[in-house]
Structure formats: structure tokens, C-alpha cells
């Protein structure tokens, strides 16, 4: 009991403790925001339909299964789903049926925050858009995330991150120098939305705390994506310049680039910001005379003669490992960074010391074991934060939510279960990608794989 | 006018560059009174291109303008004892300090959070640095490309036959600003409950790494290490040329593969070797040829409209800054604000990141000129005209 008391005290210190969030969102942006809000202490109830699972529960699109084994319940086992939805409760209820929406309305009445990322017309159609939802709970905070926002010429356009990265302007400035536009990473704008959604929710909570009123936070991914090129838009406004693709170079400082190191597909970046750093770089690579060379001594000359500098740096890099290159250059005061892959993210000494990745221990019956997942990119000196448990299985908390939180009697609960409005299994099987790790490498889906990764991570048992 | 959510706060911004200043600006957007404190000569952000009419005047950096809206500005030399003392006096009444110095620098001046909170226990200090306040790389220097390299995103960007590729522009800086602001909000919510401030530590490396929610757990669940895509066989899901530019199409949403084939006007695309995602990977070259042929005479605008409105298909077009500057959707969102700057004049700036039903972002001031509000702010702090004159002569303010 003493331990329970201590845990309870710890719990109440979290800034969002005691708040209930109804999360009917899907895929990356808003589910991830909900996961972070759970880390901050909120009770987050993830609502999905037995016939409309979160897309991230499917393996082909956004995740893999532990040990590449789909198991009996693949929808509960995908990696990305389990990262994004950590610490949440799960209610699986069919919102397309009126009985399901009645339950949602009851939940809205007893909750603090509602988060959703449907195309704007869906919530309007259900009469659960903000003006209507507010009637159920005048102090409700509603957080919406859509592709383009509920109004304007593109309001009803379908949107996902892959295609939006082009439309919101980032692809225009991304690409190898002089080459075609490109995309970087994966679903980039989703994560911009995640940050905005947590910013908006925390602002809204403070607004309600100060002024006693609810608020609607309306995030459009397109608008956020466009903000990431705000400096380029200003350059157009002021100077009518469209910008060009410069690959890994810096727009006004030189040299900067990404150079091949020893090993297979190992690289290190260098970025020189002033003449002093250039002189330091020249010393490190054993060419101190280049610091005074008039072709390179000053930034404007280095910008002009960048093509001559690249092979000089490349020659030094070719005989160094990426970590040795980074450590040696940084020790001399030169900006450098090894290009980390997913393995490095887990094993790098700095990220390990910082504890960016957190270990989640799944209950034995889940058959998932221990796994590392991304925590949060910020630390607060007096607020120890951590993920507060694994993501739920589908419908794991149906009973708790309907019986304990909403106080439905057993007969009503049983009726919802019998009519299939609530459930704990998907009503339709979804395709499961079964492909060996070797085949994934052969097809180019993976660069490589480590059969011994669990030993490397210390998550064997 | 309704009260703004942060209008009870005084924020001191001693950060430089992009991420820290933009974080402080976001607090200002929601009502905080933000005082930007620069060293004599101005912070490095004033020397960052692009410049208005390409004139490298420290009052004409457009990046500086963008990151420093909604602030008043003073000069204060923190490295001189009198300057540090004035800062300590300001910090006694401040709610938030935003800074981006190398870890340990403020402690060397006696201006770190641990020291300042002795006189102001509710003070929140938010530090945004390349690698955070602790750990073996905490003293490393950073920058946009360093964050991209060490976060894991560069390793999966670009093509497998070439070097890893960063995003263009400065998205890591913008993302760090957003995380700085949200973590500050978390600290403020905590302070509202407990009365206590704290030190907020934001690492740019970790900010960018935190977007790898597919890539990271792939390793932790299977040992898989993702690489960069192959250079060919990407016309579906990657940037592809058309008549007047480039587009990207994507599977997903409510549309079937047959309808996607109809959009491209290709019966051949309906064949099982393309329709089945597992087989499609082996026929990338063929699919590239079909799509390139189908779109070589189609324009971006037509494809975007047709795909979005008639097919409800996911299709994006590579818009330029000019397209964004004239975008009716952004206007409908209130994205732009017109600012009257004392040196630049009237200029339209991208401003609003998202919308709120009440208490949303408001644009109240242009970026400050260097030292513009010295007299007003130091007078309010209790300095006499004579003292201000003397401080100015000594180069402290």
C-alpha cells in the first residue's frame, strides 16, 4: 500500500493529471500528440471502431511486428501503433452507428479534451463539430487536425503527409544540388502537426485554467508545412527569388557537406560557420596551409570555390570512421555530425546517456516483451517524465470506460457488445505483410538487419 | 478584445539565431510581453540572409524579422558585471527566459537557472541547444545539417546510390522552436499548479529524432535498419515530372488502385503486377514509364484539382514560394499578416501556424531595431536618465 501511495503522489504532480482526453484520431500526427499528453499525466481514451481500426495497426503501411511475427492478433502488435499510443486506454466502438455516437456524446460530457482528425465534413455530419460538441460540455477543449482546415478552396481535399510535402513547399527546396525536387524522411508534416497539437492543447488548457472557458484548436497540416519555408516565402515577397535546390550545402556558409567514411554506407557531415572554424578544420585534416590560401581563407571565397574544397575534405573522411571523424572535428571546434541510422539511434553513447529512448515492458500475455520507443525531446528539471505504460490492445478498456467511467449498467453494456457496437476484435481481417527480413533487404525496404539486435539493446528477456 | 492566454507573462529572450528567438516569438504571439536582449552589435540572427532587397543591413534580415515579431528590444552586455547585474534585476520579475548559449556559458556569468531562481523561484528557463544540457556531446557545436545527420532522418533521405540528403531550408530550427514553446507551456502549467519554475532542456538532435516513429521502432521490434530508397521505380510515391513541374501521387484514403489507374488513364496499370503492392516493387521501372508517359502533357494545377476534387486521390504538386505567396487556401487560414517595419516598411509575413476559436496568435509589433527600447525598459527597471547615459557610454547597453 505504501508503494501505491507514493505512486499516487507522483502521479498527481504531473501537470495533466486528472484530465481526461477522448482521442478519436488516426495514424501519426494526433495519436502521437495524445501519447505525449499521456506522458504528461492525462487519462487518454483512444476510440476506434471495430470496423475502422487506426491505420497504424496495419503492418504494411506503418510498422513491423515484434520478431517479424504477426501472431494471433497482428492489429495489437505493430511497432508504430505501440509507440504512438503508449499509456492510453482503448475503447473500440462503432461511431458510424447512432448507439456508438451516443456513447461518444456521453464521453464528451465527462471529458476535458476531444481530439479528432477526420476530414472536416465528418464531425459536421455527426453534429459533433466544435459548436455542437460545446453544447454537450461548455468547457470542452476540442483539438482538430486536418489536411487544409475546415474552410477555404482546398478544405475538402484529401491529404496525407507524403503528397503534402510537395504541396506545402518543402520539396521545392529539397533535393540534390541542381537536381529534381525530393522528399526527406517519412511523413514529415505529420510530426510538425504533432508539435503544434501539443502546443495548442497546452495553451488551451492554460486558457481554460485562467479564464474558465473551453476553446477550439484548429490545426491544418498544410499551413504548418508552409510555415517551414516561411523564410523562402519572405525571400519571394521581398526579392522575388524562388530559391534553388542546393543539396547538403548551406545557403550562405561554406564549406558544408556530407562525406563518405570507412565502412558500408557510413557518412559524416561537416559545416563550417566562420574563418576560425575553417582554420581548425584545415589543421585537423593535416592541411593547415589552406587556412591562409586566398581561394579559401574567407567565407565568400569558400562559397565560390566549394567544388575545390569538397574533394579535400572527402579525402580525409575516406580514412576515418564516421564517429571518429565527428569526435575529432568537434574536439577541434568544428561542427560535424555522424549520419546516424536506426541502429545508431539505439546504441549511440550520447542518446543513451540522455535516455531519449524509453523501455516499455509489455504484459507477458501480449507476447511483445520489452521494446525501446522514442520518449520526448525535452527534459524538465523538476518534472520527471516517462511513458506511462504500453499501448492498449483493441477494446481493452471497453468495460472500464462504459461501466466505471460512464456508469452504464450491465444490461446496457451487454446489449452494446451483443449488437457489435463495441468489440475487441476487428470485424474484417486486414492484409498482413508477411515477408522475411532477408526479403525486405533484397527488395530495398531495409538497408540491413541485425539478428542479434535484442542482445545489443539488452531486451532479451 | 479577449484576453490572450499568455498575456500575464514577461519573457526575456537572450537567445540567438533561429530556434530560440522563434520560440520566444511564439510565446509573444499568444500575448506574452517579450523583451529581446542582444549583445552590443546585435545577435547573429541580424546577419542571416535573406535580406530585404538583398541589402545586408542588420535591420533588414528577413529571417530576423520573422523570428522576432512581437518583441521589444534592448542591448545589454551580459559579459560586463554591470550588465549581468541589470539582467539579474530583470530576471527577478520575469516569468520565462529563453536562451541558446553553449551549456555552461550562463553559469560562468552567474546567470544560470540555479542562480537566478534563488531570487525568483517561479522562473522558467528554456534552453534550446544542438545536443541538450547533459551527455557526452553537450558541448558539441551544431547546426541544421548536424541535427539532420545525428537524428537519423538523413540516413533515410535521398537515394541509395548517393549521399544522405538533408531537407532544404531550416526545418530542424523551426521544429526546435515549436518544441521549446510547447515544453515551456508544460513548465507553465506545472508552475500554475505548484508555483515553482524549472529549467527546460530542449535538444535539437532529439527534436528531429522524435519524428522517426516508423524507423526507430522498426529496429527495436525486428532489428531492421532502413536505408535510402532506390533511385528508380519511384514514380508512385516520389516526386515525378509532369508538363510544367513536378507532382507526387500516393495510395491510400478511400480510393482503389483501379481508380488511380483511371486517373492516369492507363488500363495497363490495372494489371496485377502493379495493383499488388508486393509485386509493384519488382515492376518499378515499368510503372515509372507508364506514369511518365501519362503525365508528360498534364499540368500541376490540373492534376491537383482533378485528383483532389474528382477522384479524391492523394496527389501533391511541388509548389514554389511564389505559389505559396499567392495561395487562396493560406489566405483563408489567415496565414499572412502585414507588418509595418520602421526600416523595411510594409511587408507581408507568414505568421499564423494554426488557428484557435479564441485567444489565437496576434501580430502586434514588428521585430525591434537594435536597442530600440533601451530607454523605456531600463527606465521602468528604475534606472535614471543619467545612469542610462553612463551605461550607454560604457557600452553596457
XYZ file of C-alpha atoms in Angstrom, chain A residues 12-16 28 32 40 61-68 77-80 82-84 119 121 130 146 148-177 179-188 191-196 198-211 213-220 222-224 226-239 241-243 245-252 256-260 265 267-271 273-274 277 323 326-328 330-331 333-343 345-351 353-357 362 368 370-383 385 433 435 437 439 441-454 456-457 459, chain B residues 2-9 18 22 25-27 29-30 47-55 61-63 65-67 69 95 113 117 121-123 129-194 196-230 237-241 245-254 277-279 281-282 304-309 311-330 332-336 344 347-360:
408
model
C -0.675 13.996 -9.107
C 2.484 16.004 -9.731
C 2.159 15.591 -13.474
C 0.664 18.742 -14.984
C -2.146 16.962 -16.838
C 0.508 9.651 -36.856
C 1.371 10.863 -31.234
C 2.203 14.430 -19.087
C 1.946 0.835 -44.130
C 3.411 1.931 -40.875
C 5.071 -0.638 -38.786
C 6.501 -4.067 -38.229
C 5.650 -6.878 -35.832
C 7.891 -7.960 -32.968
C 10.378 -10.522 -34.319
C 8.623 -10.000 -37.691
C 1.363 -5.798 -32.328
C 2.543 -3.174 -34.831
C 5.592 -1.198 -33.783
C 4.456 2.295 -34.713
C 2.616 0.809 -29.926
C 4.963 3.782 -29.921
C 2.335 6.422 -30.686
C -11.907 15.300 -42.841
C -17.202 17.221 -43.033
C -16.971 22.321 -32.103
C -6.995 18.284 -40.861
C -6.123 22.005 -45.091
C -8.536 23.286 -42.409
C -12.348 23.333 -42.447
C -12.719 26.357 -44.756
C -11.162 27.558 -47.984
C -10.903 26.159 -51.521
C -8.886 23.074 -50.508
C -10.931 22.299 -47.357
C -12.379 19.054 -48.710
C -9.221 17.873 -50.494
C -7.846 14.561 -49.201
C -4.384 14.908 -47.699
C -1.575 12.820 -46.313
C 1.979 13.736 -45.487
C 3.701 12.083 -48.449
C 1.890 14.180 -51.028
C 1.629 17.281 -48.857
C 5.405 17.540 -48.538
C 5.369 18.633 -52.164
C 2.339 20.892 -51.913
C 3.471 22.749 -48.780
C 6.671 23.818 -50.464
C 9.365 21.780 -48.717
C 10.071 19.507 -51.699
C 10.803 22.560 -53.865
C 13.837 23.400 -51.710
C 14.860 19.779 -51.011
C 16.944 17.715 -53.423
C 20.465 17.092 -54.643
C 22.144 20.224 -55.966
C 18.571 18.053 -59.397
C 14.827 17.320 -59.183
C 12.774 18.092 -56.066
C 12.828 15.411 -53.412
C 11.299 14.384 -50.124
C 13.143 13.677 -46.918
C 12.436 11.128 -44.241
C 8.923 9.915 -43.708
C 5.575 11.678 -43.275
C 7.395 14.801 -42.181
C 5.264 15.492 -36.835
C 5.110 19.228 -37.307
C 1.404 18.769 -36.640
C 2.199 16.725 -33.525
C 4.236 19.594 -32.069
C 1.564 22.148 -32.983
C 0.640 19.646 -28.164
C 1.382 23.393 -28.197
C -2.262 24.141 -28.956
C -3.595 21.744 -26.327
C -1.320 23.042 -23.576
C -2.202 26.644 -24.492
C -5.890 25.758 -24.443
C -5.535 24.126 -21.026
C -3.885 27.246 -19.656
C -6.600 29.378 -21.260
C -9.276 27.312 -19.552
C -7.390 27.398 -16.269
C -7.112 31.198 -16.396
C -10.439 32.167 -17.931
C -13.651 28.637 -20.857
C -13.168 25.941 -23.458
C -11.522 26.607 -26.781
C -11.159 25.046 -30.234
C -7.667 24.368 -31.609
C -7.739 24.025 -35.389
C -4.501 22.716 -36.923
C -4.123 22.351 -40.697
C -0.670 22.304 -44.979
C -0.434 25.631 -43.141
C 2.241 24.244 -40.789
C 4.181 26.104 -45.437
C 5.490 27.732 -42.269
C 8.620 25.563 -42.513
C 9.580 27.539 -45.629
C 8.492 30.924 -44.224
C 11.966 32.375 -44.844
C 11.747 31.337 -48.514
C 8.303 32.883 -48.851
C 9.674 36.135 -47.394
C 12.564 35.999 -49.866
C 9.956 35.794 -52.608
C 7.865 38.616 -51.107
C 10.882 40.923 -50.794
C 13.234 39.857 -53.561
C 13.609 34.921 -55.547
C 12.307 31.365 -55.943
C 15.289 29.623 -54.362
C 17.986 23.143 -54.573
C 21.485 23.027 -53.093
C 21.606 19.523 -51.649
C 23.621 19.411 -48.456
C 25.283 22.779 -48.890
C 24.487 25.774 -46.704
C 22.788 28.717 -48.417
C 25.337 31.289 -47.220
C 29.184 22.234 -45.779
C 28.553 18.713 -46.982
C 28.095 15.042 -46.318
C 31.161 12.869 -46.902
C 31.731 9.107 -47.112
C 27.099 3.377 -46.181
C 28.833 9.178 -43.637
C 29.707 12.303 -41.698
C 28.581 15.900 -42.234
C 30.718 18.994 -41.743
C 29.529 22.583 -41.524
C 30.407 28.720 -39.991
C 33.411 31.082 -39.847
C 36.343 27.016 -37.801
C 32.230 8.557 -35.225
C 32.779 13.572 -35.684
C 34.670 13.307 -32.398
C 37.950 14.581 -33.846
C 34.145 18.506 -32.723
C 37.133 18.314 -30.345
C 35.665 23.139 -32.528
C 34.368 22.166 -35.972
C 30.678 21.424 -36.477
C 30.363 17.799 -37.536
C 27.842 15.029 -37.180
C 27.902 11.330 -37.967
C 24.925 10.241 -40.072
C 23.110 8.001 -37.612
C 20.889 5.170 -38.792
C 18.252 3.441 -36.678
C 20.863 1.175 -35.073
C 19.974 5.895 -32.536
C 19.758 2.980 -30.126
C 23.444 2.458 -29.405
C 24.996 5.945 -29.517
C 26.544 6.871 -26.161
C 25.091 10.382 -26.076
C 21.490 9.424 -26.833
C 23.114 8.914 -21.669
C 20.241 11.290 -22.396
C 17.689 8.473 -22.348
C 15.743 9.595 -25.414
C 14.531 6.035 -25.943
C 4.551 -5.302 -22.224
C 5.816 -8.493 -27.248
C 10.423 -5.331 -23.774
C 10.831 -2.716 -26.504
C 12.515 0.674 -26.794
C 10.399 3.598 -28.009
C 11.003 7.325 -28.506
C 10.231 9.326 -25.349
C 10.178 13.124 -25.592
C 12.729 15.622 -26.960
C 12.637 17.844 -23.863
C 13.543 17.468 -20.222
C 12.160 19.483 -17.323
C 14.417 19.752 -14.276
C 11.664 19.279 -11.689
C 9.243 17.131 -13.613
C 8.541 12.384 -17.231
C 2.523 -8.219 -44.812
C 7.951 -11.075 -45.651
C 13.848 -9.931 -43.117
C 13.467 -10.436 -48.491
C 16.632 -6.273 -47.541
C 16.555 -7.752 -51.047
C 13.618 -5.519 -52.023
C 15.307 -2.417 -50.668
C 12.749 -1.894 -47.892
C 15.653 -2.226 -45.460
C 19.358 -1.499 -45.843
C 20.280 -4.294 -43.458
C 19.154 -6.019 -40.307
C 20.728 -7.206 -37.067
C 19.541 -10.673 -35.984
C 21.172 -10.027 -32.600
C 19.525 -6.657 -32.019
C 17.839 -7.724 -28.779
C 22.573 -5.264 -28.419
C 19.657 -3.450 -26.796
C 15.947 -6.502 -24.098
C -10.495 38.873 -25.364
C -7.528 38.299 -23.087
C -4.652 36.326 -24.594
C -3.594 33.113 -22.931
C -0.034 34.217 -22.116
C -0.714 37.946 -21.513
C 0.293 37.605 -17.846
C 3.894 36.740 -18.714
C 16.559 30.939 -35.383
C 11.335 31.879 -32.810
C 8.282 34.872 -30.535
C 5.675 32.110 -30.339
C 5.188 32.999 -26.652
C 2.222 35.601 -30.403
C -0.044 34.375 -27.606
C 23.405 38.857 -40.186
C 21.388 35.983 -41.643
C 20.121 36.119 -45.243
C 17.761 36.621 -46.915
C 17.857 40.420 -46.611
C 15.237 42.866 -47.777
C 16.279 43.894 -51.311
C 19.475 41.878 -50.675
C 20.886 44.748 -48.599
C 17.435 40.468 -42.274
C 14.139 38.849 -43.189
C 14.958 35.826 -41.043
C 12.191 39.858 -38.822
C 10.371 36.541 -38.929
C 11.847 35.195 -35.681
C 7.994 39.740 -34.285
C 8.363 34.501 -15.888
C 18.729 28.943 -13.776
C 15.799 31.004 -9.244
C 11.560 30.527 -7.574
C 8.829 30.586 -10.219
C 11.245 31.367 -13.041
C 20.801 23.719 -27.868
C 22.145 21.310 -30.508
C 22.588 18.316 -28.167
C 20.984 19.304 -24.849
C 22.445 20.297 -21.475
C 23.851 16.891 -20.481
C 25.625 13.913 -22.040
C 28.938 13.450 -23.836
C 28.019 15.639 -26.851
C 26.503 18.506 -24.851
C 29.468 20.744 -25.690
C 29.409 19.860 -29.405
C 28.586 22.599 -31.866
C 25.560 22.103 -34.051
C 23.507 23.495 -36.871
C 20.801 22.448 -39.259
C 22.728 19.720 -41.075
C 24.318 18.396 -37.888
C 20.843 17.922 -36.396
C 19.680 16.185 -39.573
C 22.695 13.853 -39.596
C 22.673 12.833 -35.938
C 18.893 12.448 -35.660
C 18.539 9.540 -38.071
C 16.470 11.333 -40.714
C 19.312 11.939 -43.186
C 20.217 8.257 -43.340
C 16.794 7.533 -44.878
C 16.630 10.615 -47.147
C 17.932 10.821 -50.693
C 18.685 7.776 -52.837
C 20.711 4.647 -52.088
C 23.233 5.337 -54.859
C 24.161 8.756 -53.447
C 24.939 10.504 -50.167
C 22.292 11.045 -47.487
C 20.329 14.249 -48.075
C 19.038 16.908 -45.687
C 15.799 18.822 -46.123
C 16.237 22.215 -47.739
C 15.913 25.321 -45.572
C 15.890 25.155 -41.768
C 13.096 22.824 -40.653
C 15.120 21.473 -37.685
C 15.334 25.013 -36.314
C 11.609 25.581 -36.751
C 10.837 22.231 -35.133
C 13.119 23.022 -32.193
C 11.345 26.375 -31.745
C 7.994 24.607 -31.617
C 9.222 22.082 -29.068
C 10.788 24.850 -26.996
C 7.445 26.605 -26.903
C 5.434 23.506 -26.042
C 7.866 22.428 -23.307
C 7.683 25.971 -21.907
C 3.889 25.622 -21.858
C 4.265 22.375 -19.905
C 6.529 24.126 -17.401
C 3.989 26.966 -17.094
C 1.113 24.542 -16.488
C 3.230 22.927 -13.767
C 4.045 26.335 -12.319
C 0.360 27.279 -12.282
C -0.188 24.230 -10.029
C 2.893 24.361 -7.812
C 7.630 26.529 -8.989
C 9.578 27.205 -12.134
C 12.206 24.966 -13.661
C 14.894 24.553 -16.282
C 13.627 23.200 -19.628
C 16.241 21.405 -21.732
C 15.467 21.028 -25.445
C 17.917 19.162 -27.699
C 17.648 19.833 -31.422
C 19.053 16.387 -32.191
C 16.295 14.790 -30.137
C 13.600 17.019 -31.630
C 14.363 15.795 -35.141
C 14.955 12.210 -33.956
C 11.499 12.219 -32.388
C 9.919 12.323 -35.832
C 11.309 8.855 -36.656
C 8.324 6.926 -35.305
C 8.434 4.370 -38.125
C 12.175 3.988 -38.420
C 13.152 3.770 -34.739
C 10.758 1.030 -33.568
C 11.491 -0.933 -36.730
C 14.887 -1.599 -35.160
C 13.537 -2.180 -31.650
C 10.902 -4.649 -32.904
C 12.824 -6.547 -35.626
C 16.411 -5.285 -35.866
C 15.625 -3.734 -39.258
C 17.747 -0.787 -40.372
C 16.077 1.320 -43.019
C 18.162 2.914 -45.738
C 17.522 5.244 -48.641
C 15.171 4.415 -51.479
C 16.380 3.082 -54.786
C 5.092 7.860 -54.015
C 8.009 10.048 -55.059
C 8.465 13.314 -56.910
C 7.758 12.848 -60.641
C 7.972 15.323 -63.530
C 6.718 20.943 -62.912
C 6.543 18.008 -60.528
C 3.957 16.014 -58.641
C 3.721 13.154 -56.113
C 0.931 10.604 -56.034
C 0.179 8.207 -53.232
C -2.047 5.239 -52.481
C -4.391 5.477 -49.521
C -7.581 7.099 -48.365
C -10.798 5.814 -49.882
C 1.910 -3.631 -53.622
C 4.260 -6.562 -53.041
C 4.651 -7.187 -56.802
C 8.202 -3.144 -56.138
C 9.574 -5.546 -58.764
C -4.044 18.641 -58.341
C -7.607 19.803 -58.972
C -8.760 16.705 -60.835
C -7.179 14.252 -58.408
C -8.441 16.076 -55.302
C -11.929 17.009 -56.473
C -11.047 11.240 -57.732
C -10.450 12.092 -54.050
C -6.981 10.751 -54.703
C -3.848 11.730 -52.775
C -1.762 13.855 -55.121
C 0.591 16.693 -54.292
C 2.294 19.221 -56.539
C 5.674 20.840 -55.959
C 4.632 24.380 -55.130
C 7.184 27.197 -55.139
C 7.408 30.106 -52.682
C 5.548 32.159 -55.303
C 2.680 29.639 -55.311
C 2.501 29.819 -51.522
C 2.598 33.625 -51.542
C -0.493 33.654 -53.749
C -2.347 30.684 -52.248
C -6.045 31.267 -51.575
C -6.110 28.431 -49.023
C -3.430 30.130 -46.928
C -8.493 31.564 -45.955
C -6.463 30.414 -42.926
C -5.179 33.905 -42.104
C -1.610 32.679 -42.618
C -0.165 36.063 -43.562
C 11.814 47.865 -44.248
C 5.769 43.744 -45.694
C 3.556 40.662 -45.651
C 4.973 37.927 -43.419
C 3.990 34.273 -42.969
C 2.729 34.407 -39.398
C -0.001 32.070 -38.144
C 0.972 28.415 -37.569
C -2.512 27.251 -36.578
C -5.877 28.708 -35.624
C -7.896 28.883 -32.407
C -11.540 29.819 -31.831
C -10.494 32.467 -29.270
C -7.169 33.670 -27.904
C -5.273 32.874 -31.090
